[in-house]
CSV table of C-alpha atoms and ligand atoms in Angstrom, one decimal:
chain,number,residue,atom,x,y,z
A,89,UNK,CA,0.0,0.0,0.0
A,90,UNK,CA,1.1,3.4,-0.7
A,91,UNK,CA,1.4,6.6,1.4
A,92,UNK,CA,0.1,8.5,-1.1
A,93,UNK,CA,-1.3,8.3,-4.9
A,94,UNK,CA,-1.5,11.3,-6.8
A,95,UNK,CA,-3.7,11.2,-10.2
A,96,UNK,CA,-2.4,14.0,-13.0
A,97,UNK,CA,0.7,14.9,-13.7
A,98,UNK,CA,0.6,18.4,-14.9
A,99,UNK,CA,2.0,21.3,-12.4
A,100,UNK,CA,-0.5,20.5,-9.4
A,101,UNK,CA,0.1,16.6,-9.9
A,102,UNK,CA,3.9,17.2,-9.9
A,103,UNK,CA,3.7,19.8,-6.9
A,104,UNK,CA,2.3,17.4,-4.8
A,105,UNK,CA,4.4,14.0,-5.8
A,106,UNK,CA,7.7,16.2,-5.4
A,107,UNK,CA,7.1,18.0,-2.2
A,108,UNK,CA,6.0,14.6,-1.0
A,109,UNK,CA,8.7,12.2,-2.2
A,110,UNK,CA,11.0,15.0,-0.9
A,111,UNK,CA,9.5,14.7,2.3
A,112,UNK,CA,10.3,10.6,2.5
A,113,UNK,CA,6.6,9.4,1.2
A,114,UNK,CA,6.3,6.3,-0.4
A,115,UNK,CA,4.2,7.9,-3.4
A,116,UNK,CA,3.0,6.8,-7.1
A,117,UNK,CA,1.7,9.2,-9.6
A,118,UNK,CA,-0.5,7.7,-12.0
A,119,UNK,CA,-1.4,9.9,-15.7
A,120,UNK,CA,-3.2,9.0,-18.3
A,121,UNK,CA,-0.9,10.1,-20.4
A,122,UNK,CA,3.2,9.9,-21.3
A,123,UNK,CA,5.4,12.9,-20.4
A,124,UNK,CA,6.3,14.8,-22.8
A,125,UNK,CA,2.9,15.9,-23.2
A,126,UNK,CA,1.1,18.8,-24.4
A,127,UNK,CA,-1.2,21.1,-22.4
A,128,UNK,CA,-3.7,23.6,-24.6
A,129,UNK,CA,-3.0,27.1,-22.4
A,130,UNK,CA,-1.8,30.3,-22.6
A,131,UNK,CA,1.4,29.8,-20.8
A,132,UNK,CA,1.9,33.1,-18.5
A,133,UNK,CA,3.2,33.0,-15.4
A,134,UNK,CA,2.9,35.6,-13.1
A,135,UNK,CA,5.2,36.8,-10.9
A,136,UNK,CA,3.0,35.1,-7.5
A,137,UNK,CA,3.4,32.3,-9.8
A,138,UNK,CA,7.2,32.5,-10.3
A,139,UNK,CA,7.5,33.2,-6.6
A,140,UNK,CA,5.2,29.8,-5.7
A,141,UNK,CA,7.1,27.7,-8.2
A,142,UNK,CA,10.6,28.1,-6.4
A,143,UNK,CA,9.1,27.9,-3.1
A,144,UNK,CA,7.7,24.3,-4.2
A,145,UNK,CA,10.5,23.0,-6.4
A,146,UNK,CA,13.6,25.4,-5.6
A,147,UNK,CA,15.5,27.5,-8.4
A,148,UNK,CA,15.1,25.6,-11.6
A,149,UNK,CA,15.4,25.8,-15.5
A,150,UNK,CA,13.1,26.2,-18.1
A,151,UNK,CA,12.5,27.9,-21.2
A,152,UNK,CA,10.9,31.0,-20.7
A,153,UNK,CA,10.5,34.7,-22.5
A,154,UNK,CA,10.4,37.4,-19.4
A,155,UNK,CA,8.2,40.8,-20.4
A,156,UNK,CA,8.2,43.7,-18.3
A,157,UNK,CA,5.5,45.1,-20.7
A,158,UNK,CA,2.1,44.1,-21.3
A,159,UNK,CA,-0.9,45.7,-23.3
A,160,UNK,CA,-4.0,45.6,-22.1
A,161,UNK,CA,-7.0,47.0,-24.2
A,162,UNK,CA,-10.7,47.3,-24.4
A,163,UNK,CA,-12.4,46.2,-27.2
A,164,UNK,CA,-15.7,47.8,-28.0
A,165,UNK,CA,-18.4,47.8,-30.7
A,166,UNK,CA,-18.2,51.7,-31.5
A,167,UNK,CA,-14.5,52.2,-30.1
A,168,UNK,CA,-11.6,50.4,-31.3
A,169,UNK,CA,-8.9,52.2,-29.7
A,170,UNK,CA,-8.9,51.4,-25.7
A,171,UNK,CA,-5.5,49.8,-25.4
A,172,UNK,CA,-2.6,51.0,-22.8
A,173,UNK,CA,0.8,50.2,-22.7
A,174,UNK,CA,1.9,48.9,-19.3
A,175,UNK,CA,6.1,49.0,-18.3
A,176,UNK,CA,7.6,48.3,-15.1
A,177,UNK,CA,11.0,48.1,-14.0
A,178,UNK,CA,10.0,44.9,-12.8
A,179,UNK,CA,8.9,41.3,-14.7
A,180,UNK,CA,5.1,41.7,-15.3
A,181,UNK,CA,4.9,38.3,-17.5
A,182,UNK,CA,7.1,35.0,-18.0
A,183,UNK,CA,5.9,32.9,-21.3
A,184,UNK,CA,6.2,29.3,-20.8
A,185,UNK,CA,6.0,26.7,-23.3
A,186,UNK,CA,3.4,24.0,-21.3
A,187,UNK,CA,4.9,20.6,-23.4
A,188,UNK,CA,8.2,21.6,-21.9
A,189,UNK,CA,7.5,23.1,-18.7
A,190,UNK,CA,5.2,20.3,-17.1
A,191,UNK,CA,7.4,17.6,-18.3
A,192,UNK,CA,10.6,19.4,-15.8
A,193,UNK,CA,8.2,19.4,-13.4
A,194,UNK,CA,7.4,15.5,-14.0
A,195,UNK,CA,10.9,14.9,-14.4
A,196,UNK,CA,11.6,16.6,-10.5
A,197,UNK,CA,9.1,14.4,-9.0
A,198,UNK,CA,10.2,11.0,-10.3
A,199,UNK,CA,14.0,12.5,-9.8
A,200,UNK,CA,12.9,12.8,-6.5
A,201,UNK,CA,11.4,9.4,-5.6
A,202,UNK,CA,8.0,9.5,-6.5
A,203,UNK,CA,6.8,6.5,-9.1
A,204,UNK,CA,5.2,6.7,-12.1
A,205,UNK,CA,2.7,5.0,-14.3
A,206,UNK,CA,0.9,5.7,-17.2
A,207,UNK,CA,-2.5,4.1,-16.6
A,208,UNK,CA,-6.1,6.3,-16.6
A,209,UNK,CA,-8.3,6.2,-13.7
A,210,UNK,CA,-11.5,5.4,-13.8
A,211,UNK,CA,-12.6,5.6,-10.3
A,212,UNK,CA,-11.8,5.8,-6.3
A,213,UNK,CA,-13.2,3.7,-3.7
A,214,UNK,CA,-12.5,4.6,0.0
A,215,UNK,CA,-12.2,2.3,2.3
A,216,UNK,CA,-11.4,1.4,5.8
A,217,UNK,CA,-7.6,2.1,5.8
A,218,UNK,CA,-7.8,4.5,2.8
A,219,UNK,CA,-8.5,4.1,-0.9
A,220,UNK,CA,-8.3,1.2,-4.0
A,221,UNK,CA,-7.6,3.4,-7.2
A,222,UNK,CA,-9.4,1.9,-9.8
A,223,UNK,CA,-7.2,2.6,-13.1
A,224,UNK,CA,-7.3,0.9,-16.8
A,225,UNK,CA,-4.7,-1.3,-16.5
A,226,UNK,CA,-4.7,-2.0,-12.6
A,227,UNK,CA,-6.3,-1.4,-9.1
A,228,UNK,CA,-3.9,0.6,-6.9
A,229,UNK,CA,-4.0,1.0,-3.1
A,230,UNK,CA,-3.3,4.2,-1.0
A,231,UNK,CA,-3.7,5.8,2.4
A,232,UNK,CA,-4.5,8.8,0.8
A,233,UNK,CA,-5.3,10.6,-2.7
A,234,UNK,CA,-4.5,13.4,-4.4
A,235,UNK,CA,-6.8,14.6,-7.4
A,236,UNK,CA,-4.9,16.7,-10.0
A,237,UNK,CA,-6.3,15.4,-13.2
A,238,UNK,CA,-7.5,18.5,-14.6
A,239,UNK,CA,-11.3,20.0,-14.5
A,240,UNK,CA,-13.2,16.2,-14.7
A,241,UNK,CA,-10.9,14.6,-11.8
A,242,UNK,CA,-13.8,16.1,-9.9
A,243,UNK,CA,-15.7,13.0,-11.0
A,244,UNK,CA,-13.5,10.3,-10.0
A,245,UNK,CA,-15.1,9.9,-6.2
A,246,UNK,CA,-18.6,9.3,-8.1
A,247,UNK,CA,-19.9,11.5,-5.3
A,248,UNK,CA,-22.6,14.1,-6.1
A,249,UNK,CA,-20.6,17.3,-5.5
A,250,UNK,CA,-20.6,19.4,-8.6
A,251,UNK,CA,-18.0,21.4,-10.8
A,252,UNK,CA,-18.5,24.2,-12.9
A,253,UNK,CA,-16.3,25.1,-16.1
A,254,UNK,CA,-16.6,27.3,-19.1
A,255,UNK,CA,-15.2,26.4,-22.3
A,256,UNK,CA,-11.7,28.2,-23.7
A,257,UNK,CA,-10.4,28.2,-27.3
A,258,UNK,CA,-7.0,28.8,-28.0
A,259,UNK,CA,-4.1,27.8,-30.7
A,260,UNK,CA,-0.2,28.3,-31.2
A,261,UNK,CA,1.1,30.0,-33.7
A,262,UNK,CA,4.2,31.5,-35.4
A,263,UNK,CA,3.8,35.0,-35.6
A,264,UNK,CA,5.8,38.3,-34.8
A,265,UNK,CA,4.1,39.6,-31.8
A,266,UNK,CA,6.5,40.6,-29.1
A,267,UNK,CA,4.4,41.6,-26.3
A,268,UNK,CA,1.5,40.0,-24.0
A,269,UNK,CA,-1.5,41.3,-24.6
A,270,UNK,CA,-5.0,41.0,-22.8
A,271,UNK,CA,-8.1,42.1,-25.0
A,272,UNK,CA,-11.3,42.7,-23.5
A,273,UNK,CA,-14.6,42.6,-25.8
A,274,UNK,CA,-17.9,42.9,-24.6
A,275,UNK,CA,-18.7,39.3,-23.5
A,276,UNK,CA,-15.0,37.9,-22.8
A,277,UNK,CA,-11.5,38.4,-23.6
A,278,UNK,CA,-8.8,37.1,-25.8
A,279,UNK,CA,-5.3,37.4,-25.1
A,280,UNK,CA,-1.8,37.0,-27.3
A,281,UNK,CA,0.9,35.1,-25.3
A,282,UNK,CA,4.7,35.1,-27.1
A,283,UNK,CA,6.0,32.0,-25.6
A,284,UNK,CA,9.5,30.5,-25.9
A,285,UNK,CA,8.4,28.4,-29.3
A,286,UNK,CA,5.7,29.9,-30.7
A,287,UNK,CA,2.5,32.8,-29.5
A,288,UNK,CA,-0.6,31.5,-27.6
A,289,UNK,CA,-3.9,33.3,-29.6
A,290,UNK,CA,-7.2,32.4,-27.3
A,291,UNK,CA,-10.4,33.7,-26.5
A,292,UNK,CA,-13.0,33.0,-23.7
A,293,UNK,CA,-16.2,34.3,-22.9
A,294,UNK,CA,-17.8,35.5,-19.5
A,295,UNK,CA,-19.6,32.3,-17.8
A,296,UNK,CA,-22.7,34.2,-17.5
A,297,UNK,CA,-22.9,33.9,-21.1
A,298,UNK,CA,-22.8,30.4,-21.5
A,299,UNK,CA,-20.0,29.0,-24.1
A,300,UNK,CA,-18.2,30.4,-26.4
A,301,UNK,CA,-19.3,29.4,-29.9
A,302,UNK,CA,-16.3,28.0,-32.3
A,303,UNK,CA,-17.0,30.9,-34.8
A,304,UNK,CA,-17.5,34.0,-32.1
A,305,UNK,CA,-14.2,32.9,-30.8
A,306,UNK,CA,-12.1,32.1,-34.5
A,307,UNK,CA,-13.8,35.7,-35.0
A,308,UNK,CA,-12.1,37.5,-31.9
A,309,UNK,CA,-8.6,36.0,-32.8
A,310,UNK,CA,-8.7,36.5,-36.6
A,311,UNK,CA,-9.4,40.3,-35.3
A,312,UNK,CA,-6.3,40.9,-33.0
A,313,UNK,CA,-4.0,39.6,-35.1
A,314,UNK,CA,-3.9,35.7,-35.7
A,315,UNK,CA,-4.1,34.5,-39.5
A,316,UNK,CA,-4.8,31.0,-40.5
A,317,UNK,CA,-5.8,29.4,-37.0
A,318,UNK,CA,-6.9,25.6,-36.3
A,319,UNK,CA,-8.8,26.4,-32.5
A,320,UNK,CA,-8.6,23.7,-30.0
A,321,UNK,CA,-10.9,24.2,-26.9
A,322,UNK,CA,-10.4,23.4,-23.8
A,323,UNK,CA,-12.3,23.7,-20.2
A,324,UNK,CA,-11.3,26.2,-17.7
A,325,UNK,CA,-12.8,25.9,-14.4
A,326,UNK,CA,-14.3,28.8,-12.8
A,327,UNK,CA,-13.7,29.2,-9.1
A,328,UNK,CA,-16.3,28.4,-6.7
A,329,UNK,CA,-15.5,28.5,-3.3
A,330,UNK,CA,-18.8,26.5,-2.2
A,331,UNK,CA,-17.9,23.5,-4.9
A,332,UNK,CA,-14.2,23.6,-3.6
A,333,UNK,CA,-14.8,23.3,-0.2
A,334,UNK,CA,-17.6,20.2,-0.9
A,335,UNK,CA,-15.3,18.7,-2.9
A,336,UNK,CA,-12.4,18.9,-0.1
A,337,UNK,CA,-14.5,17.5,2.8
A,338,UNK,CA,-16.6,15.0,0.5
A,339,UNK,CA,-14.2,12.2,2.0
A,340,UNK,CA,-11.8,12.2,4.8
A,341,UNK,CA,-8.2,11.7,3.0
A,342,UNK,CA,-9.2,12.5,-0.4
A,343,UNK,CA,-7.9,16.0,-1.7
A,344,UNK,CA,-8.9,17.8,-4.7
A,345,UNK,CA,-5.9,20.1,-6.4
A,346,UNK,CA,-5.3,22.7,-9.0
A,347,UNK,CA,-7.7,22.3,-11.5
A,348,UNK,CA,-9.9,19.5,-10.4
A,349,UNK,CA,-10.9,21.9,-7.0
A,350,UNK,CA,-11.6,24.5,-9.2
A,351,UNK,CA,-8.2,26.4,-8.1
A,352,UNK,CA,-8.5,29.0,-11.4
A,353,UNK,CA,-8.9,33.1,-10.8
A,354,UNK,CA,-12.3,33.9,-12.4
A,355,UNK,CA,-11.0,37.5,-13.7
A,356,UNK,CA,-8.0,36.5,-15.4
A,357,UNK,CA,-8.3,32.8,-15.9
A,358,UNK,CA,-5.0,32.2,-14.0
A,359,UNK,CA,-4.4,28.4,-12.8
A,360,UNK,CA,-1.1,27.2,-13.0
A,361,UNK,CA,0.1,29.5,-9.8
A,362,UNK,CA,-3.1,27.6,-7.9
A,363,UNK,CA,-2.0,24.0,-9.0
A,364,UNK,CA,1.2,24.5,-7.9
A,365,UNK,CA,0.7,25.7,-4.7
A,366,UNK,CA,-2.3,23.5,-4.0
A,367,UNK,CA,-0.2,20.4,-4.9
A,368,UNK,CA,2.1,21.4,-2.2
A,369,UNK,CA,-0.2,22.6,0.3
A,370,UNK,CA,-2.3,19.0,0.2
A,371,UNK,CA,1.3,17.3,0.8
A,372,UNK,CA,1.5,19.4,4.0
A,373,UNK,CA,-1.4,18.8,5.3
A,374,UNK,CA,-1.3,15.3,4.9
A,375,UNK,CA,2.4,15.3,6.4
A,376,UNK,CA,1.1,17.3,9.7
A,377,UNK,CA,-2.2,15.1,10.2
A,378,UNK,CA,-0.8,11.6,9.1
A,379,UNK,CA,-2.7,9.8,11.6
A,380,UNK,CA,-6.0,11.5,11.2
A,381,UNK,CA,-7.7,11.2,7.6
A,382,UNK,CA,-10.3,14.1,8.4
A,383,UNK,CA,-8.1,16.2,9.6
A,384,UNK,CA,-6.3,16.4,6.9
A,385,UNK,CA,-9.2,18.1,4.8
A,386,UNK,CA,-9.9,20.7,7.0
A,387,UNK,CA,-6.0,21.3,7.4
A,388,UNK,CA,-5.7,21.6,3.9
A,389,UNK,CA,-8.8,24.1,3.8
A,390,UNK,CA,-6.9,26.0,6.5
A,391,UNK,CA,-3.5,26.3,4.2
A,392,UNK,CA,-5.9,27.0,1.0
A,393,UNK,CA,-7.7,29.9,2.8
A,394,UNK,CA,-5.4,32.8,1.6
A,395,UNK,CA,-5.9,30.9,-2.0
A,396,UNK,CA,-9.7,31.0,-1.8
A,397,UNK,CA,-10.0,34.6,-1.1
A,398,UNK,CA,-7.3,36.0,-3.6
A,399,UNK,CA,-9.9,33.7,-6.3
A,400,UNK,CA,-13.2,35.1,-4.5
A,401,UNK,CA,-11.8,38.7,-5.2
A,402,UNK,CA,-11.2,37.6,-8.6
A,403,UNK,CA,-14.6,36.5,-9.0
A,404,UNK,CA,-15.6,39.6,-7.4
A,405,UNK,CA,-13.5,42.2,-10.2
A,406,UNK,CA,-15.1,40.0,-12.8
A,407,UNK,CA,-18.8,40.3,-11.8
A,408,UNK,CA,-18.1,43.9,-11.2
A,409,UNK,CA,-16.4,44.3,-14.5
A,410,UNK,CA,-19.3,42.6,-16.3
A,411,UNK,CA,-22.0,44.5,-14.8
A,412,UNK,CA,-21.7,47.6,-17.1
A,413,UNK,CA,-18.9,46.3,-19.5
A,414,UNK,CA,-19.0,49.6,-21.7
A,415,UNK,CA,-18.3,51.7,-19.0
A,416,UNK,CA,-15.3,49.0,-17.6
A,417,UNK,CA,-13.8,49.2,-21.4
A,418,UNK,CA,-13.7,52.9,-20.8
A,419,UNK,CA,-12.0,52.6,-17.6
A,420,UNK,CA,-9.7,49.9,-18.6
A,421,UNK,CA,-8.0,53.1,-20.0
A,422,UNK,CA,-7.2,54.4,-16.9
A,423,UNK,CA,-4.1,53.8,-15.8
A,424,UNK,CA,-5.3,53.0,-12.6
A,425,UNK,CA,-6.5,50.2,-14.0
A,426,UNK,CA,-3.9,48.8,-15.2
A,427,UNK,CA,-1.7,49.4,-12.2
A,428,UNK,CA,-4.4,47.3,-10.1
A,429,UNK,CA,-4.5,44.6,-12.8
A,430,UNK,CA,-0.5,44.6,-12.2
A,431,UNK,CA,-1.0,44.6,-8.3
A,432,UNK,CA,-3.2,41.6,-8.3
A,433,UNK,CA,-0.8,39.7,-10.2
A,434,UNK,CA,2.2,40.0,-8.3
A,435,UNK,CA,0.5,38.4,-5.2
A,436,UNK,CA,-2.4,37.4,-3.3
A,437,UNK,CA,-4.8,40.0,-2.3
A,438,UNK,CA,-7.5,39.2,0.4
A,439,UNK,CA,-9.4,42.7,-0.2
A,440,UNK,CA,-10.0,45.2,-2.8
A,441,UNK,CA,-9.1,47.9,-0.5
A,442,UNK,CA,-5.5,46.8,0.5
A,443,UNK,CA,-5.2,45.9,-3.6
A,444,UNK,CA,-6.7,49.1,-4.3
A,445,UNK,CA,-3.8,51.2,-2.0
A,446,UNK,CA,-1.3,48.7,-3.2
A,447,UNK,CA,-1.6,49.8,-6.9
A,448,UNK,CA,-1.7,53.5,-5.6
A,449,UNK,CA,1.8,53.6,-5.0
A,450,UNK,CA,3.3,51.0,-7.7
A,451,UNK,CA,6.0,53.7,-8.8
A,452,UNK,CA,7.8,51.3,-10.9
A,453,UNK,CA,4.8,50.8,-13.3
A,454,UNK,CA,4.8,53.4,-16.3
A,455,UNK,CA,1.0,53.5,-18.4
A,456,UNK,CA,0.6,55.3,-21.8
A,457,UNK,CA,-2.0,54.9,-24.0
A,458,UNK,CA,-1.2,52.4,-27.5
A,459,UNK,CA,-2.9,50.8,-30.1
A,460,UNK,CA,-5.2,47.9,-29.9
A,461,UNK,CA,-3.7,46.0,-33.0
B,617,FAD,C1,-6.9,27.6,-23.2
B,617,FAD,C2,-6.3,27.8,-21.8
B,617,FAD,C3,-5.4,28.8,-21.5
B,617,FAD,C4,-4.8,28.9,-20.2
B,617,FAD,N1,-3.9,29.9,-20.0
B,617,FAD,C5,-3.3,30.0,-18.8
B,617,FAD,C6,-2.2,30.9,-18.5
B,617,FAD,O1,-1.8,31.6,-19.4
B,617,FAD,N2,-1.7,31.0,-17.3
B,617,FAD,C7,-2.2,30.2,-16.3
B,617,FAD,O2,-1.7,30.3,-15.1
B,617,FAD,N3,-3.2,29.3,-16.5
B,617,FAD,C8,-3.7,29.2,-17.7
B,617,FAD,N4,-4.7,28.2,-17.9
B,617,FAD,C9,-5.1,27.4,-16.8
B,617,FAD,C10,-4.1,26.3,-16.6
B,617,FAD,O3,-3.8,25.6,-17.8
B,617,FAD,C11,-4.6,25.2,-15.6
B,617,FAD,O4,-5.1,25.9,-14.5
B,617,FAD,C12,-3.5,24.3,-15.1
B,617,FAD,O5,-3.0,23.5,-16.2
B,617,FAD,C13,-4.0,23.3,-14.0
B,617,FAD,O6,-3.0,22.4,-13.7
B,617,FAD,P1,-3.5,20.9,-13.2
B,617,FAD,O7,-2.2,20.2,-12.9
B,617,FAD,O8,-4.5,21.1,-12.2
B,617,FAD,O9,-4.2,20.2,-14.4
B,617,FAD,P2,-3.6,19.8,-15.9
B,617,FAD,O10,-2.5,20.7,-16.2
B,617,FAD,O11,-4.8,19.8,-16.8
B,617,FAD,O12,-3.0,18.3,-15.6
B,617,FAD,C14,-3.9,17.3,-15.4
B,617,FAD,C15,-3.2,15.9,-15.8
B,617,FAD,O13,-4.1,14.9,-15.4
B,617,FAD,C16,-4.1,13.9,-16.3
B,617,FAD,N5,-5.4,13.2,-16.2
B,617,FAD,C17,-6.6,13.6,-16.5
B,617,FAD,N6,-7.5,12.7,-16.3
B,617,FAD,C18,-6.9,11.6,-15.8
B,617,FAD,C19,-7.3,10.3,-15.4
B,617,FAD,N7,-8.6,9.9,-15.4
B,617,FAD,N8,-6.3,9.4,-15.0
B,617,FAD,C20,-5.0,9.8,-15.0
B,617,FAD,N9,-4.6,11.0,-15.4
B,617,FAD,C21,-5.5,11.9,-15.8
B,617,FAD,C22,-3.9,14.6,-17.7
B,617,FAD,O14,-3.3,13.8,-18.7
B,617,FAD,C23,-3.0,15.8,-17.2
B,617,FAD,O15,-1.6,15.4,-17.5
B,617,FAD,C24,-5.3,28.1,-19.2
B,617,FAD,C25,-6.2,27.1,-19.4
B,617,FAD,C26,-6.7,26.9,-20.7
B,617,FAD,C27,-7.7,25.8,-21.0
């Protein structure tokens, strides 16, 4: 029997095998896939993201293009010139490419001790002293389980708690864009990621507006820039503190990471900084309350806490943003704005009043207006 089996290995997956292996666990990661493997996403980091990944793993190597600029514009149906330039002294972006990233990661935890397989699960059964993993190719038995396969690992416990998701498109492309930009239209945004190997085009839509069709979002990207693009979509799971917290008390030893507890900032559709540290945090938790399987969810909800409210005040910006989204594109010109926008990527926020004063005095941050295209 294992200490531990984690299922995924992308970064939340990886967090938690490495910190735990590293920590003397006896753990197996199980994928359903072979590393290298590719990963439809963006590929930003930001700099709370940066900061989370060498807390977890230490200083490591990988390819990666650093921006200190970013362009974030409005796009509207009667103006089509709402764009700012944002410069810092500091890094406001790092562009990842995700086939190479997650695979370093991978390649940490198994350096590290932890075993791999490739096998799919289909389902896991508690039981007395802890869980039978029901995969594919085998049945595999734990103490406890860590869920980090991505949006449906919600499902695997066949328990009624819910998830909720919208649906992104996105596709990489060769193209000469330099730097990062964010565009907001009136239902959702796109953005244009330069990454190490090639640039990230993708568009989403507000939740509230159900899913984005195919065309509506091939539309938004043929009109900031992208030429001949084959979309891929992909779901993205929209925070929910209510669903995370069922999830993570729905059985005593079971924990729900990165994506598949929903760990994903509503506002700017940020996840990789959440699966990393959620990975790690579960491994911790488990670690201080080895001897007591339902203490080990409420730890974990404890160590998630300053998680869940920097993603609730994401949620928050976004309703807020979407409530009168002609007037927002108008203020997403104000360099105010942008400095906020800047602010609540460096790191967690519990309140938009401490963010607010925060971006008030970020000196280093330069805004002038540019063009949209
Ligand atoms: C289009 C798009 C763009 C994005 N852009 C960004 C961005 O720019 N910056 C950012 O921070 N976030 C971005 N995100 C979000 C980010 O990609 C995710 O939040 C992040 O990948 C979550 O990591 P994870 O380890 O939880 O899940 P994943 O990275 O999805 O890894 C899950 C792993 O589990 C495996 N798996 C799945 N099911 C099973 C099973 N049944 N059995 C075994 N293995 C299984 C999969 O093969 C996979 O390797 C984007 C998302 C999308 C869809």
């Amino acid at each position: 029997m294992y200490d531990l089996i984690v299922i995924g290995a992308g970064p939340a997956g990886s967090s938690a095998a490495y910190t735990a292996a590293s920590a003397g666990m006896n753990v197996l990661m199980l994928d359903s896939r072979s590393f290298p493997r590719s990963k439809l996403c963006g590929g930003a980091l930001t700099p709370k993201a940066v900061k989370v990944l060498r807390n977890v793993f230490g200083d490591i190597d990988y390819p990666c293009v650093i921006s200190n600029r970013f362009v974030m514009a409005g796009k509207g149906q009667t103006r089509q010139d709402l764009a700012v330039e944002i410069e810092s002294r500091k890094e406001i972006l790092r562009l990842i490419d995700r086939r190479s990233f997650d695979h370093i990661l991978w390649k940490r935890a198994v350096e590290s001790g932890a075993l791999f397989f490739r096998d799919k699960v289909r389902r896991i059964e508690p039981t007395d002293e802890g869980f039978v993993v029901h995969a594919l190719e085998n049945d595999y038995e734990s103490r406890f389980v860590i869920v980090g396969a991505g949006v449906f690992g919600s499902r695997l416990l066949e328990t009624d708690t819910r998830n909720s998701y919208s649906l992104v498109y996105a596709a990489n492309v060769k193209s000469e864009q330099e730097i990062p930009r964010m565009i907001l239209f009136e239902k959702g945004y796109a953005w244009i990621f330069p990454g190490p190997e090639s640039v990230s085009f993708g568009a989403g839509q507000h939740p509230d507006y159900g899913k984005i069709p195919y065309d509506t979002a091939r539309n938004l990207i043929v009109q900031i820039g992208a030429k001949e693009v084959e979309l891929r979509a992909a779901p993205l799971p929209i925070f929910d503190p209510e669903i995370s917290i069922d999830l993570n008390r729905a059985v005593g030893g079971c924990l729900f990471v990165g994506d598949s507890g929903g760990f994903v900032d509503p506002w700017t559709g940020e996840g990789i900084c959440f699966a990393l540290d959620t990975g790690s945090q579960a491994v911790r938790s488990i670690a201080r309350r080895f001897d007591d399987r339902e203490g080990v969810n409420e730890c974990f909800l404890e160590n998630t806490h300053h998680i869940a409210r920097h993603l609730s005040l994401g949620n928050a910006i976004r309703k807020a943003f979407f409530k009168n989204v002609k007037r927002s594109l108008e203020m997403s010109r104000d360099p105010r704005f942008s400095r906020m926008a800047i602010a609540f990527m460096e790191r967690y926020t519990p309140r938009i009043g401490r963010l607010m004063v925060r971006s008030f005095f970020k000196r280093s941050v330069s805004v002038r207006v540019a063009n949209v295209t």
